[in-house]
mmCIF file of C-alpha atoms and ligand atoms in Angstrom:
data_model
loop_
_atom_site.group_PDB
_atom_site.id
_atom_site.type_symbol
_atom_site.label_atom_id
_atom_site.label_comp_id
_atom_site.label_asym_id
_atom_site.label_seq_id
_atom_site.Cartn_x
_atom_site.Cartn_y
_atom_site.Cartn_z
ATOM 1 C CA UNK A 1 51.940 116.694 163.216
ATOM 2 C CA UNK A 2 54.408 119.310 164.503
ATOM 3 C CA UNK A 3 57.935 119.299 163.039
ATOM 4 C CA UNK A 4 61.257 118.384 164.730
ATOM 5 C CA UNK A 5 62.577 121.509 167.006
ATOM 6 C CA UNK A 6 65.405 122.062 165.010
ATOM 7 C CA UNK A 7 63.748 122.402 162.267
ATOM 8 C CA UNK A 8 61.302 125.116 163.800
ATOM 9 C CA UNK A 9 64.589 126.734 165.510
ATOM 10 C CA UNK A 10 66.115 126.850 161.972
ATOM 11 C CA UNK A 11 63.208 128.134 160.223
ATOM 12 C CA UNK A 12 62.564 130.571 162.746
ATOM 13 C CA UNK A 13 66.442 131.944 162.389
ATOM 14 C CA UNK A 14 65.916 132.562 158.716
ATOM 15 C CA UNK A 15 62.394 134.574 159.736
ATOM 16 C CA UNK A 16 64.682 136.393 162.102
ATOM 17 C CA UNK A 17 67.377 137.113 159.501
ATOM 18 C CA UNK A 18 64.907 138.113 156.571
ATOM 19 C CA UNK A 19 62.376 140.721 159.162
ATOM 20 C CA UNK A 20 65.500 142.442 160.447
ATOM 21 C CA UNK A 21 67.137 142.322 156.370
ATOM 22 C CA UNK A 22 63.780 143.873 155.138
ATOM 23 C CA UNK A 23 64.131 146.641 158.123
ATOM 24 C CA UNK A 24 67.222 147.898 157.315
ATOM 25 C CA UNK A 25 67.958 147.712 153.176
ATOM 26 C CA UNK A 26 67.094 149.755 150.781
ATOM 27 C CA UNK A 27 64.536 149.535 148.541
ATOM 28 C CA UNK A 28 67.146 149.459 145.686
ATOM 29 C CA UNK A 29 68.820 145.816 147.083
ATOM 30 C CA UNK A 30 66.851 142.829 145.713
ATOM 31 C CA UNK A 31 65.979 139.843 148.598
ATOM 32 C CA UNK A 32 64.018 137.099 147.575
ATOM 33 C CA UNK A 33 63.219 133.371 148.856
ATOM 34 C CA UNK A 34 63.711 130.365 147.121
ATOM 35 C CA UNK A 35 65.632 131.961 144.245
ATOM 36 C CA UNK A 36 66.506 129.281 141.674
ATOM 37 C CA UNK A 37 70.350 129.285 141.154
ATOM 38 C CA UNK A 38 70.959 126.678 138.266
ATOM 39 C CA UNK A 39 69.817 129.995 135.655
ATOM 40 C CA UNK A 40 72.451 131.840 137.013
ATOM 41 C CA UNK A 41 75.305 129.575 136.905
ATOM 42 C CA UNK A 42 77.346 128.125 133.607
ATOM 43 C CA UNK A 43 76.637 124.207 133.928
ATOM 44 C CA UNK A 44 72.729 125.305 134.134
ATOM 45 C CA UNK A 45 72.316 122.641 137.294
ATOM 46 C CA UNK A 46 70.864 122.985 140.954
ATOM 47 C CA UNK A 47 68.310 124.108 143.392
ATOM 48 C CA UNK A 48 67.142 127.341 144.683
ATOM 49 C CA UNK A 49 68.523 129.575 147.313
ATOM 50 C CA UNK A 50 67.242 129.862 150.755
ATOM 51 C CA UNK A 51 67.727 133.601 150.453
ATOM 52 C CA UNK A 52 68.827 135.408 148.133
ATOM 53 C CA UNK A 53 70.125 139.046 147.614
ATOM 54 C CA UNK A 54 71.473 141.485 145.423
ATOM 55 C CA UNK A 55 72.486 144.592 147.349
ATOM 56 C CA UNK A 56 72.785 147.959 145.325
ATOM 57 C CA UNK A 57 75.129 149.640 147.860
ATOM 58 C CA UNK A 58 78.440 148.469 150.326
ATOM 59 C CA UNK A 59 75.886 149.629 153.461
ATOM 60 C CA UNK A 60 73.269 146.786 152.187
ATOM 61 C CA UNK A 61 75.851 144.246 151.354
ATOM 62 C CA UNK A 62 77.029 145.529 155.560
ATOM 63 C CA UNK A 63 73.807 144.635 156.782
ATOM 64 C CA UNK A 64 73.445 141.337 154.547
ATOM 65 C CA UNK A 65 76.412 140.145 156.017
ATOM 66 C CA UNK A 66 76.674 141.150 159.439
ATOM 67 C CA UNK A 67 73.014 140.024 160.063
ATOM 68 C CA UNK A 68 73.934 136.964 158.948
ATOM 69 C CA UNK A 69 76.763 136.688 160.358
ATOM 70 C CA UNK A 70 75.005 137.381 163.711
ATOM 71 C CA UNK A 71 72.976 134.815 163.746
ATOM 72 C CA UNK A 72 75.411 132.499 162.766
ATOM 73 C CA UNK A 73 73.793 131.568 158.998
ATOM 74 C CA UNK A 74 76.008 130.559 156.043
ATOM 75 C CA UNK A 75 76.672 133.215 153.535
ATOM 76 C CA UNK A 76 77.571 131.913 149.769
ATOM 77 C CA UNK A 77 78.693 134.641 147.123
ATOM 78 C CA UNK A 78 77.782 134.103 143.289
ATOM 79 C CA UNK A 79 79.950 135.561 140.618
ATOM 80 C CA UNK A 80 79.680 135.057 137.349
ATOM 81 C CA UNK A 81 78.480 131.079 138.284
ATOM 82 C CA UNK A 82 81.023 129.727 136.194
ATOM 83 C CA UNK A 83 83.292 127.868 138.220
ATOM 84 C CA UNK A 84 80.257 126.591 140.026
ATOM 85 C CA UNK A 85 78.042 123.846 140.976
ATOM 86 C CA UNK A 86 74.957 124.125 142.986
ATOM 87 C CA UNK A 87 73.480 121.059 144.747
ATOM 88 C CA UNK A 88 70.248 119.710 142.829
ATOM 89 C CA UNK A 89 68.809 120.450 146.303
ATOM 90 C CA UNK A 90 69.687 123.998 146.365
ATOM 91 C CA UNK A 91 71.953 126.172 149.339
ATOM 92 C CA UNK A 92 70.741 126.200 152.861
ATOM 93 C CA UNK A 93 72.094 130.054 153.119
ATOM 94 C CA UNK A 94 71.998 133.432 152.166
ATOM 95 C CA UNK A 95 73.564 133.716 148.516
ATOM 96 C CA UNK A 96 74.723 136.769 148.016
ATOM 97 C CA UNK A 97 75.486 138.352 143.819
ATOM 98 C CA UNK A 98 76.830 141.419 143.118
ATOM 99 C CA UNK A 99 74.720 141.724 140.059
ATOM 100 C CA UNK A 100 73.562 145.358 140.727
ATOM 101 C CA UNK A 101 74.862 147.372 138.770
ATOM 102 C CA UNK A 102 76.572 149.604 141.267
ATOM 103 C CA UNK A 103 79.140 147.142 141.422
ATOM 104 C CA UNK A 104 80.295 147.210 137.735
ATOM 105 C CA UNK A 105 83.019 149.967 137.688
ATOM 106 C CA UNK A 106 86.218 150.268 135.972
ATOM 107 C CA UNK A 107 87.650 153.784 136.781
ATOM 108 C CA UNK A 108 91.328 154.611 135.448
ATOM 109 C CA UNK A 109 92.896 156.830 137.754
ATOM 110 C CA UNK A 110 95.758 159.371 137.350
ATOM 111 C CA UNK A 111 97.950 157.224 138.922
ATOM 112 C CA UNK A 112 97.765 154.498 136.280
ATOM 113 C CA UNK A 113 96.048 152.111 138.431
ATOM 114 C CA UNK A 114 92.135 150.748 137.585
ATOM 115 C CA UNK A 115 89.530 150.719 139.857
ATOM 116 C CA UNK A 116 87.618 147.430 139.107
ATOM 117 C CA UNK A 117 84.100 146.783 141.345
ATOM 118 C CA UNK A 118 83.630 142.850 142.132
ATOM 119 C CA UNK A 119 80.877 142.653 139.785
ATOM 120 C CA UNK A 120 82.640 144.091 136.471
ATOM 121 C CA UNK A 121 82.817 140.708 134.300
ATOM 122 C CA UNK A 122 86.348 140.224 132.927
ATOM 123 C CA UNK A 123 85.111 139.918 129.423
ATOM 124 C CA UNK A 124 83.683 144.250 130.242
ATOM 125 C CA UNK A 125 86.769 144.837 131.914
ATOM 126 C CA UNK A 126 89.106 143.344 128.823
ATOM 127 C CA UNK A 127 87.309 145.635 126.257
ATOM 128 C CA UNK A 128 87.454 148.330 128.321
ATOM 129 C CA UNK A 129 91.101 148.026 129.291
ATOM 130 C CA UNK A 130 91.604 147.468 125.283
ATOM 131 C CA UNK A 131 89.558 150.873 124.155
ATOM 132 C CA UNK A 132 91.906 152.479 127.353
ATOM 133 C CA UNK A 133 94.514 151.595 125.605
ATOM 134 C CA UNK A 134 95.525 149.415 128.652
ATOM 135 C CA UNK A 135 98.241 146.268 128.414
ATOM 136 C CA UNK A 136 98.068 143.925 130.602
ATOM 137 C CA UNK A 137 94.751 142.035 131.197
ATOM 138 C CA UNK A 138 94.165 140.085 127.919
ATOM 139 C CA UNK A 139 94.752 136.832 129.565
ATOM 140 C CA UNK A 140 91.278 137.296 130.960
ATOM 141 C CA UNK A 141 89.076 137.615 127.810
ATOM 142 C CA UNK A 142 87.236 133.882 127.691
ATOM 143 C CA UNK A 143 87.501 133.854 131.652
ATOM 144 C CA UNK A 144 83.770 133.510 132.481
ATOM 145 C CA UNK A 145 84.265 135.365 135.427
ATOM 146 C CA UNK A 146 83.222 138.487 137.899
ATOM 147 C CA UNK A 147 86.256 140.835 138.929
ATOM 148 C CA UNK A 148 84.835 138.987 142.058
ATOM 149 C CA UNK A 149 85.008 135.491 141.536
ATOM 150 C CA UNK A 150 88.335 135.791 139.170
ATOM 151 C CA UNK A 151 89.996 137.437 142.707
ATOM 152 C CA UNK A 152 88.830 134.264 145.127
ATOM 153 C CA UNK A 153 89.730 131.575 143.011
ATOM 154 C CA UNK A 154 92.716 133.624 141.242
ATOM 155 C CA UNK A 155 91.484 132.794 137.911
ATOM 156 C CA UNK A 156 93.844 132.267 134.996
ATOM 157 C CA UNK A 157 94.007 131.431 131.290
ATOM 158 C CA UNK A 158 96.455 131.740 128.418
ATOM 159 C CA UNK A 159 99.506 131.903 130.842
ATOM 160 C CA UNK A 160 98.464 134.851 133.431
ATOM 161 C CA UNK A 161 96.416 134.924 136.277
ATOM 162 C CA UNK A 162 94.835 137.587 138.151
ATOM 163 C CA UNK A 163 96.948 138.439 140.731
ATOM 164 C CA UNK A 164 99.763 139.042 138.411
ATOM 165 C CA UNK A 165 97.669 142.753 137.362
ATOM 166 C CA UNK A 166 96.177 143.256 141.209
ATOM 167 C CA UNK A 167 98.005 146.258 143.437
ATOM 168 C CA UNK A 168 95.293 145.822 146.435
ATOM 169 C CA UNK A 169 91.827 144.541 147.476
ATOM 170 C CA UNK A 170 89.099 146.089 148.872
ATOM 171 C CA UNK A 171 87.177 143.930 150.879
ATOM 172 C CA UNK A 172 84.363 143.267 154.135
ATOM 173 C CA UNK A 173 84.970 140.370 156.592
ATOM 174 C CA UNK A 174 82.168 138.055 157.133
ATOM 175 C CA UNK A 175 81.192 140.085 159.976
ATOM 176 C CA UNK A 176 80.873 142.933 157.479
ATOM 177 C CA UNK A 177 84.260 144.766 158.514
ATOM 178 C CA UNK A 178 86.135 146.835 156.092
ATOM 179 C CA UNK A 179 89.801 145.866 155.044
ATOM 180 C CA UNK A 180 92.191 147.257 152.472
ATOM 181 C CA UNK A 181 94.802 144.582 151.218
ATOM 182 C CA UNK A 182 97.775 145.258 149.273
ATOM 183 C CA UNK A 183 98.836 141.903 147.601
ATOM 184 C CA UNK A 184 102.067 141.453 149.346
ATOM 185 C CA UNK A 185 99.817 140.924 153.069
ATOM 186 C CA UNK A 186 97.532 138.521 150.859
ATOM 187 C CA UNK A 187 98.202 134.551 150.192
ATOM 188 C CA UNK A 188 97.842 134.028 146.934
ATOM 189 C CA UNK A 189 98.429 130.774 144.816
ATOM 190 C CA UNK A 190 97.233 128.540 141.666
ATOM 191 C CA UNK A 191 93.155 128.650 141.730
ATOM 192 C CA UNK A 192 93.354 130.115 145.379
ATOM 193 C CA UNK A 193 93.518 133.248 147.304
ATOM 194 C CA UNK A 194 93.022 132.534 151.257
ATOM 195 C CA UNK A 195 92.083 135.704 152.641
ATOM 196 C CA UNK A 196 89.199 135.811 150.611
ATOM 197 C CA UNK A 197 87.939 132.220 151.273
ATOM 198 C CA UNK A 198 86.218 133.972 154.499
ATOM 199 C CA UNK A 199 85.751 137.715 152.960
ATOM 200 C CA UNK A 200 84.034 139.747 150.104
ATOM 201 C CA UNK A 201 86.111 140.965 147.806
ATOM 202 C CA UNK A 202 84.613 144.504 146.957
ATOM 203 C CA UNK A 203 86.864 145.369 143.895
ATOM 204 C CA UNK A 204 90.883 145.518 143.229
ATOM 205 C CA UNK A 205 93.038 148.245 141.913
ATOM 206 C CA UNK A 206 94.925 146.851 139.450
ATOM 207 C CA UNK A 207 97.897 147.728 137.609
ATOM 208 C CA UNK A 208 98.169 147.685 133.630
ATOM 209 C CA UNK A 209 101.273 146.199 132.082
ATOM 210 C CA UNK A 210 101.790 149.394 129.726
ATOM 211 C CA UNK A 211 100.117 152.010 127.721
ATOM 212 C CA UNK A 212 99.629 151.163 124.749
ATOM 213 C CA UNK A 213 97.696 151.672 121.343
ATOM 214 C CA UNK A 214 93.982 150.143 120.967
ATOM 215 C CA UNK A 215 94.771 148.151 117.860
ATOM 216 C CA UNK A 216 97.508 145.950 119.303
ATOM 217 C CA UNK A 217 95.766 144.904 122.788
ATOM 218 C CA UNK A 218 92.779 143.777 120.496
ATOM 219 C CA UNK A 219 94.643 141.441 118.675
ATOM 220 C CA UNK A 220 96.086 139.670 121.225
ATOM 221 C CA UNK A 221 92.958 139.726 122.208
ATOM 222 C CA UNK A 222 91.308 138.146 119.193
ATOM 223 C CA UNK A 223 94.692 135.910 119.411
ATOM 224 C CA UNK A 224 93.518 134.505 123.037
ATOM 225 C CA UNK A 225 89.728 133.868 121.745
ATOM 226 C CA UNK A 226 90.475 131.978 118.751
ATOM 227 C CA UNK A 227 92.877 129.409 120.436
ATOM 228 C CA UNK A 228 90.375 129.439 123.030
ATOM 229 C CA UNK A 229 87.515 128.615 120.728
ATOM 230 C CA UNK A 230 89.667 125.738 119.291
ATOM 231 C CA UNK A 231 90.698 124.249 122.242
ATOM 232 C CA UNK A 232 87.438 124.321 125.092
ATOM 233 C CA UNK A 233 83.693 123.125 124.375
ATOM 234 C CA UNK A 234 80.589 125.649 123.698
ATOM 235 C CA UNK A 235 78.132 123.691 125.507
ATOM 236 C CA UNK A 236 77.432 124.581 129.025
ATOM 237 C CA UNK A 237 80.024 123.998 131.484
ATOM 238 C CA UNK A 238 82.011 124.747 134.663
ATOM 239 C CA UNK A 239 85.125 125.488 132.605
ATOM 240 C CA UNK A 240 87.593 122.812 134.090
ATOM 241 C CA UNK A 241 86.545 120.705 136.361
ATOM 242 C CA UNK A 242 89.748 119.880 138.382
ATOM 243 C CA UNK A 243 92.685 121.458 139.006
ATOM 244 C CA UNK A 244 96.618 120.564 137.031
ATOM 245 C CA UNK A 245 98.137 118.218 138.549
ATOM 246 C CA UNK A 246 102.245 119.232 139.245
ATOM 247 C CA UNK A 247 103.720 119.253 136.193
ATOM 248 C CA UNK A 248 101.036 118.135 133.501
ATOM 249 C CA UNK A 249 97.199 119.199 132.443
ATOM 250 C CA UNK A 250 94.655 117.012 134.358
ATOM 251 C CA UNK A 251 92.878 117.722 130.562
ATOM 252 C CA UNK A 252 95.335 115.504 129.046
ATOM 253 C CA UNK A 253 95.494 113.124 131.198
ATOM 254 C CA UNK A 254 92.171 112.153 131.726
ATOM 255 C CA UNK A 255 91.962 112.129 127.235
ATOM 256 C CA UNK A 256 95.359 109.869 127.711
ATOM 257 C CA UNK A 257 92.661 107.574 130.126
ATOM 258 C CA UNK A 258 90.299 107.160 127.354
ATOM 259 C CA UNK A 259 87.541 109.081 128.898
ATOM 260 C CA UNK A 260 86.270 111.360 126.210
ATOM 261 C CA UNK A 261 82.326 110.954 125.650
ATOM 262 C CA UNK A 262 82.327 109.585 129.107
ATOM 263 C CA UNK A 263 78.934 109.552 130.642
ATOM 264 C CA UNK A 264 76.411 109.923 133.297
ATOM 265 C CA UNK A 265 72.874 110.774 132.229
ATOM 266 C CA UNK A 266 73.204 114.358 130.877
ATOM 267 C CA UNK A 267 77.015 114.888 131.774
ATOM 268 C CA UNK A 268 79.399 113.865 129.630
ATOM 269 C CA UNK A 269 83.588 114.078 129.581
ATOM 270 C CA UNK A 270 84.176 116.897 126.593
ATOM 271 C CA UNK A 271 84.679 115.491 123.425
ATOM 272 C CA UNK A 272 86.810 118.898 122.379
ATOM 273 C CA UNK A 273 88.442 119.049 126.238
ATOM 274 C CA UNK A 274 88.663 115.885 128.745
ATOM 275 C CA UNK A 275 88.870 118.569 131.636
ATOM 276 C CA UNK A 276 85.764 120.007 131.171
ATOM 277 C CA UNK A 277 82.622 118.054 131.867
ATOM 278 C CA UNK A 278 79.201 119.436 129.460
ATOM 279 C CA UNK A 279 75.983 119.803 130.112
ATOM 280 C CA UNK A 280 74.414 118.057 127.515
ATOM 281 C CA UNK A 281 70.414 119.826 128.232
ATOM 282 C CA UNK A 282 69.203 117.750 130.738
ATOM 283 C CA UNK A 283 71.929 116.873 133.655
ATOM 284 C CA UNK A 284 71.806 117.104 136.931
ATOM 285 C CA UNK A 285 74.030 117.662 139.806
ATOM 286 C CA UNK A 286 74.174 114.171 140.888
ATOM 287 C CA UNK A 287 74.892 113.045 137.544
ATOM 288 C CA UNK A 288 78.305 115.404 137.232
ATOM 289 C CA UNK A 289 79.389 114.565 140.905
ATOM 290 C CA UNK A 290 78.625 110.952 139.639
ATOM 291 C CA UNK A 291 81.013 111.480 136.665
ATOM 292 C CA UNK A 292 83.491 113.698 138.759
ATOM 293 C CA UNK A 293 83.817 110.831 140.897
ATOM 294 C CA UNK A 294 84.161 107.830 138.115
ATOM 295 C CA UNK A 295 87.201 110.533 136.854
ATOM 296 C CA UNK A 296 89.088 110.351 139.308
ATOM 297 C CA UNK A 297 88.434 106.149 140.027
ATOM 298 C CA UNK A 298 89.797 105.864 136.820
ATOM 299 C CA UNK A 299 92.921 107.952 136.547
ATOM 300 C CA UNK A 300 93.802 106.934 139.900
ATOM 301 C CA UNK A 301 94.210 103.546 138.878
ATOM 302 C CA UNK A 302 95.567 104.262 135.368
ATOM 303 C CA UNK A 303 98.228 107.052 136.551
ATOM 304 C CA UNK A 304 98.352 106.892 140.438
ATOM 305 C CA UNK A 305 97.325 110.750 140.355
ATOM 306 C CA UNK A 306 94.415 112.275 142.874
ATOM 307 C CA UNK A 307 92.743 114.711 140.623
ATOM 308 C CA UNK A 308 91.679 117.938 142.480
ATOM 309 C CA UNK A 309 88.278 119.430 141.868
ATOM 310 C CA UNK A 310 88.640 123.178 141.045
ATOM 311 C CA UNK A 311 85.029 123.921 140.843
ATOM 312 C CA UNK A 312 83.411 125.172 144.524
ATOM 313 C CA UNK A 313 80.757 123.228 145.064
ATOM 314 C CA UNK A 314 77.969 125.279 146.977
ATOM 315 C CA UNK A 315 76.929 124.805 150.472
ATOM 316 C CA UNK A 316 78.721 121.130 150.629
ATOM 317 C CA UNK A 317 82.113 120.174 151.095
ATOM 318 C CA UNK A 318 83.632 118.058 148.393
ATOM 319 C CA UNK A 319 85.693 115.561 150.560
ATOM 320 C CA UNK A 320 81.890 114.590 151.898
ATOM 321 C CA UNK A 321 81.067 113.988 148.144
ATOM 322 C CA UNK A 322 84.104 112.458 146.530
HETATM 323 N N1 EPU B 401 95.487 118.424 126.154
HETATM 324 C C1 EPU B 401 95.019 117.450 125.520
HETATM 325 N N2 EPU B 401 93.420 116.064 125.622
HETATM 326 C C2 EPU B 401 92.567 116.994 125.993
HETATM 327 C C3 EPU B 401 93.188 118.979 126.628
HETATM 328 C C4 EPU B 401 94.211 118.640 126.873
HETATM 329 O O1 EPU B 401 95.890 116.237 124.995
HETATM 330 O O2 EPU B 401 91.460 116.989 126.084
HETATM 331 C C5 EPU B 401 96.736 119.067 126.147
HETATM 332 C C6 EPU B 401 96.372 120.072 125.364
HETATM 333 O O3 EPU B 401 96.551 119.722 123.756
HETATM 334 C C7 EPU B 401 97.884 120.617 125.999
HETATM 335 C C8 EPU B 401 97.689 120.347 127.192
HETATM 336 O O4 EPU B 401 96.866 119.218 126.913
HETATM 337 O O5 EPU B 401 98.884 120.057 124.754
HETATM 338 C C9 EPU B 401 97.208 121.727 127.603
HETATM 339 O O6 EPU B 401 96.296 121.753 127.391
HETATM 340 P P1 EPU B 401 94.910 123.762 127.358
HETATM 341 O O7 EPU B 401 96.152 123.962 126.628
HETATM 342 O O8 EPU B 401 93.732 123.509 127.043
HETATM 343 O O9 EPU B 401 95.377 124.028 128.463
HETATM 344 P P2 EPU B 401 94.738 122.874 130.135
HETATM 345 O O10 EPU B 401 95.974 122.968 131.135
HETATM 346 O O11 EPU B 401 93.737 121.972 129.930
HETATM 347 C C10 EPU B 401 94.854 125.421 131.335
HETATM 348 C C11 EPU B 401 93.714 126.311 132.129
HETATM 349 C C12 EPU B 401 92.433 126.729 131.946
HETATM 350 C C13 EPU B 401 92.914 127.738 131.188
HETATM 351 C C14 EPU B 401 93.830 127.022 129.826
HETATM 352 C C15 EPU B 401 94.706 127.918 128.514
HETATM 353 C C16 EPU B 401 93.638 124.769 134.462
HETATM 354 C C17 EPU B 401 92.871 123.666 135.494
HETATM 355 N N3 EPU B 401 92.827 124.809 133.409
HETATM 356 O O12 EPU B 401 93.967 124.561 131.016
HETATM 357 O O13 EPU B 401 91.414 127.185 132.707
HETATM 358 O O14 EPU B 401 92.000 128.448 130.118
HETATM 359 O O15 EPU B 401 94.861 126.157 130.839
HETATM 360 O O16 EPU B 401 95.092 128.950 129.446
HETATM 361 O O17 EPU B 401 94.741 125.314 135.331
HETATM 362 C C18 EPU B 401 89.536 126.468 134.146
HETATM 363 O O18 EPU B 401 90.442 126.821 134.758
HETATM 364 O O19 EPU B 401 88.350 126.888 134.347
HETATM 365 C C19 EPU B 401 90.420 127.103 132.520
HETATM 366 C C20 EPU B 401 89.486 126.102 132.158
#
């Protein structure tokens, strides 16, 4: 029995992509089929990527983007995987991770700025900045993100957000063209950066608030860490699942609706912080989505508030799922 024509065509587009990539990518770049994504996320759920790549160079990243866009195939960027839900069935696309060491650069420059590569983890950025006596990055300590993901989401904590310290972002368009954008040219908001919804950040020039002594920076980092450890759960999660509605905290609202401990399968509303859905060990993405729907319905009924998901859903539109 033959497969339906649409599937044959789609399959061959992926085969062509793989052949083109194998011919053009350097040997240092990892390229696989069917790579499991769940273990690469902090929520620890989700199926495989159709194609998965870890480019070792900017030229290889350009090839990945250009070859995919030329064939109309979808590309998804994977950062630290902390603000992300991967569907159980996986992702029919090319998933690209800047996990190679080449992207983890931290380079203080003579003009006072710091270059941070998109693959650098914020925790490392924070530690390296403290060591160099650079103030202004302390709020990033507990955000489990890479620089690229933090730029994409304008990630924030403790009253600060990523673009507070950004001067200039270097990016590739989905067609693989390089652009340099000043912060003032970008459209940035709470947990949102419009330009990076359709482009890939290579890294950014950051501006420290001040030069000071390492001990003072470390002290502030420790204070934030203590606050976070008290107020946020330790179990696997995707961080805050909903954006805060104007003027209030989603966690407080869900808590006031009596929904802490609410459970679907292995997914549970954390008893520590109600805007975290934690994975009790055997959660599926379907469990989490069902719990998200339930929380939205209950909060809407009790308080008239429409909670909007903060986490990204790989390969699917939240509007289809909710
Ligand atoms: N609260 C409750 N019950 C709860 C949770 C919170 O009553 O279950 C109350 C707290 O007592 C506090 C208020 O709600 O009075 C705000 O709580 P919190 O300080 O934890 O801040 P949040 O608004 O819930 C935001 C960010 C977090 C970030 C923290 C700390 C969003 C959606 N969340 O949470 O970011 O870590 O501030 O700065 O903006 C994330 O984006 O993934 C994330 C975790």
